[in-house]
Amino acid sequence: MSGNAKLLHENVWDQDPELMDLIKKEKQRQLRGLEMIASENFTSLSVLQCLSSCLHNKYSEGLPGQRYYGGNEFIDQVELLAQKRALEAYRLNPEEWGVNVQPYSGSPANLAVYTALIEPHGRIMGLDLPDGGHLTHGFMTPTKKISATSIFFESMPYKVDPVTGLIDYDKLAETAKLFKPKVIVAGISCYSRCLDYKRFREISDANGAYLFADMAHISGLVAAGIIPSPFEYADVVSTTTHKTLRGPRAGVIFFRKGVRSVKANGDKVYYDLEARVNQAVFPGLQGGPHNNAIAGIASAFLQAQTPEFKEYQEQVVKNSRSLCAGLIEKGYSVATGGTDVHLVLVDLRPAGITGARAEYILEEISIACNKNTVPGDKSALNPSGIRLGTPALTTRGLGEQDMEKVVDFIDRGLKLSKEIAAVSGPKLVDFKESVHKNAQFVPKVKALRDEVELFSSKFPLPGYEDY
Ligand SMILES: Cc1ncc(COP(=O)(O)O)c(C=O)c1O
């Protein structure tokens, strides 16, 4: 092969062993560990094949039938297919709802929604990040505007009740009356209960606000029809497609079409969101769509309409409930006292363990999760809980009995962290050092990790054999 032909046609494992080695190591990590980060999943072979297809090569700025470049005959059909299946997956009438499948991911999708709905400095209200909301719902701290959604728009958070852990809708209604937001965001990254979309709608209507549902975390559960859907009440719905939905890393925006309201004199007021959302995505915020990802979206939404997908989502929730019950039985405290969805938020304050230590020790025994603030936490920098999710484990075929084993591993890991902390003292750096260097703890950590990895490696991963 000539030099250039080699560049073009050689397999990555022959051409770039250094990079390939890292990819293979990551595959091994995914295989031997228990993935419990609630926003993660293992996508299907079909989606991975779309992502690495020739569709990646094509520029197609604009929408199907209105592109700025030629050669989009088939790209148009791919995007139309993705749109059609997106609407079908949520049982939406195309007269009432439209969809844009071009957002690169969830954060750009949300920025596009605000750009479409309101002026710069328009007001938004979302669930505060430490209470379970997402950065893109307007997050800022008392001293700094963190998310662009708080820099370019004026945001005011609503909160959960610090005792029950449940969203305080009454307080939201009260604050919204004063703040007069133009957009209310109903969406969560860490909240284990279903949202009351009807109540959100009432509060939005009372203030003339749009109701924007960000269902990124729960869009697979909604597609399966096993938890309440935001579509009955929301004006706009966004989602990522890579979490419970198990598709490619991308974003989607659904917008209402047709009659928005009827005036006293009978005149109809129509939604004008279609052009606003589409223009906000392109040319407002993005350039060429990622057509390989759009094909992946089409593939994921085809899967989302199957009985097997519904069964999978039901199992995700059964596993989450089993995980939750198992942890409570072992004496752990869970925010809101339970779960209706794919995640559990464990409050480690009564157990005397910090979120950072818990996350660290679990990672050391090959269980991936993330530290998280819990309702009533004093400091967002030193969170007192961990968020555990079941979508990825369920994809690998774990069932409720397996969750008992997982609970046992978590419990033993957390107990070990207490043992270590009792010796290492209050500083996290000393704790980490003890995990790695203390002759008493190193073999204990290793033995538990070996057990977890042996257990985990029995469950297959979708995708390619070793990368
Ligand atoms: C509710 C919610 N919205 C939006 C996003 C942003 O998605 P992305 O990470 O794809 O930008 C997330 C990501 O975790 C999320 O949880």
Coordinates of C-alpha atoms and ligand atoms in Angstrom, one line a residue, residues 39 104-110 132-137 187-190 214-218 238-243 249-251 387, ligand 1:
S39 CA -27.0 9.0 33.0
Y104 CA -25.5 17.7 19.0
S105 CA -26.3 16.8 22.6
G106 CA -28.5 17.7 25.6
S107 CA -26.9 21.0 26.6
P108 CA -26.9 22.5 23.1
A109 CA -30.5 21.4 22.7
N110 CA -31.5 23.2 25.9
G132 CA -31.5 17.5 41.3
G133 CA -31.8 19.8 38.3
H134 CA -29.3 20.2 35.5
L135 CA -26.6 22.9 34.8
T136 CA -28.6 24.0 31.8
H137 CA -31.7 24.8 33.8
G187 CA -36.7 18.2 34.3
I188 CA -34.2 16.4 36.5
S189 CA -30.8 14.9 36.6
C190 CA -31.1 13.5 40.0
D214 CA -36.3 18.3 29.8
M215 CA -36.9 14.5 29.9
A216 CA -33.2 13.6 29.2
H217 CA -32.9 11.2 32.1
I218 CA -36.3 9.5 31.7
S238 CA -36.1 18.2 24.9
T239 CA -34.1 15.0 25.5
T240 CA -30.7 13.5 25.2
T241 CA -30.8 10.2 23.3
H242 CA -28.0 8.4 25.1
K243 CA -29.3 7.8 28.6
R249 CA -24.9 10.7 22.2
A250 CA -27.2 13.4 20.8
G251 CA -30.2 15.6 21.5
R387 CA -26.5 8.7 42.9
Ligands
LIG1 C1 -31.7 16.7 32.5 C2 -30.5 16.8 31.6 N1 -30.6 17.7 30.6 C3 -29.5 17.9 29.8 C4 -28.3 17.2 30.0 C5 -27.2 17.5 29.1 O1 -26.8 16.6 28.2 P1 -25.4 16.5 27.5 O2 -24.5 16.0 28.6 O3 -25.6 15.6 26.4 O4 -25.0 17.9 27.1 C6 -28.2 16.3 31.0 C7 -27.0 15.5 31.2 O5 -26.7 14.8 32.1 C8 -29.3 16.1 31.9 O6 -29.3 15.2 32.9

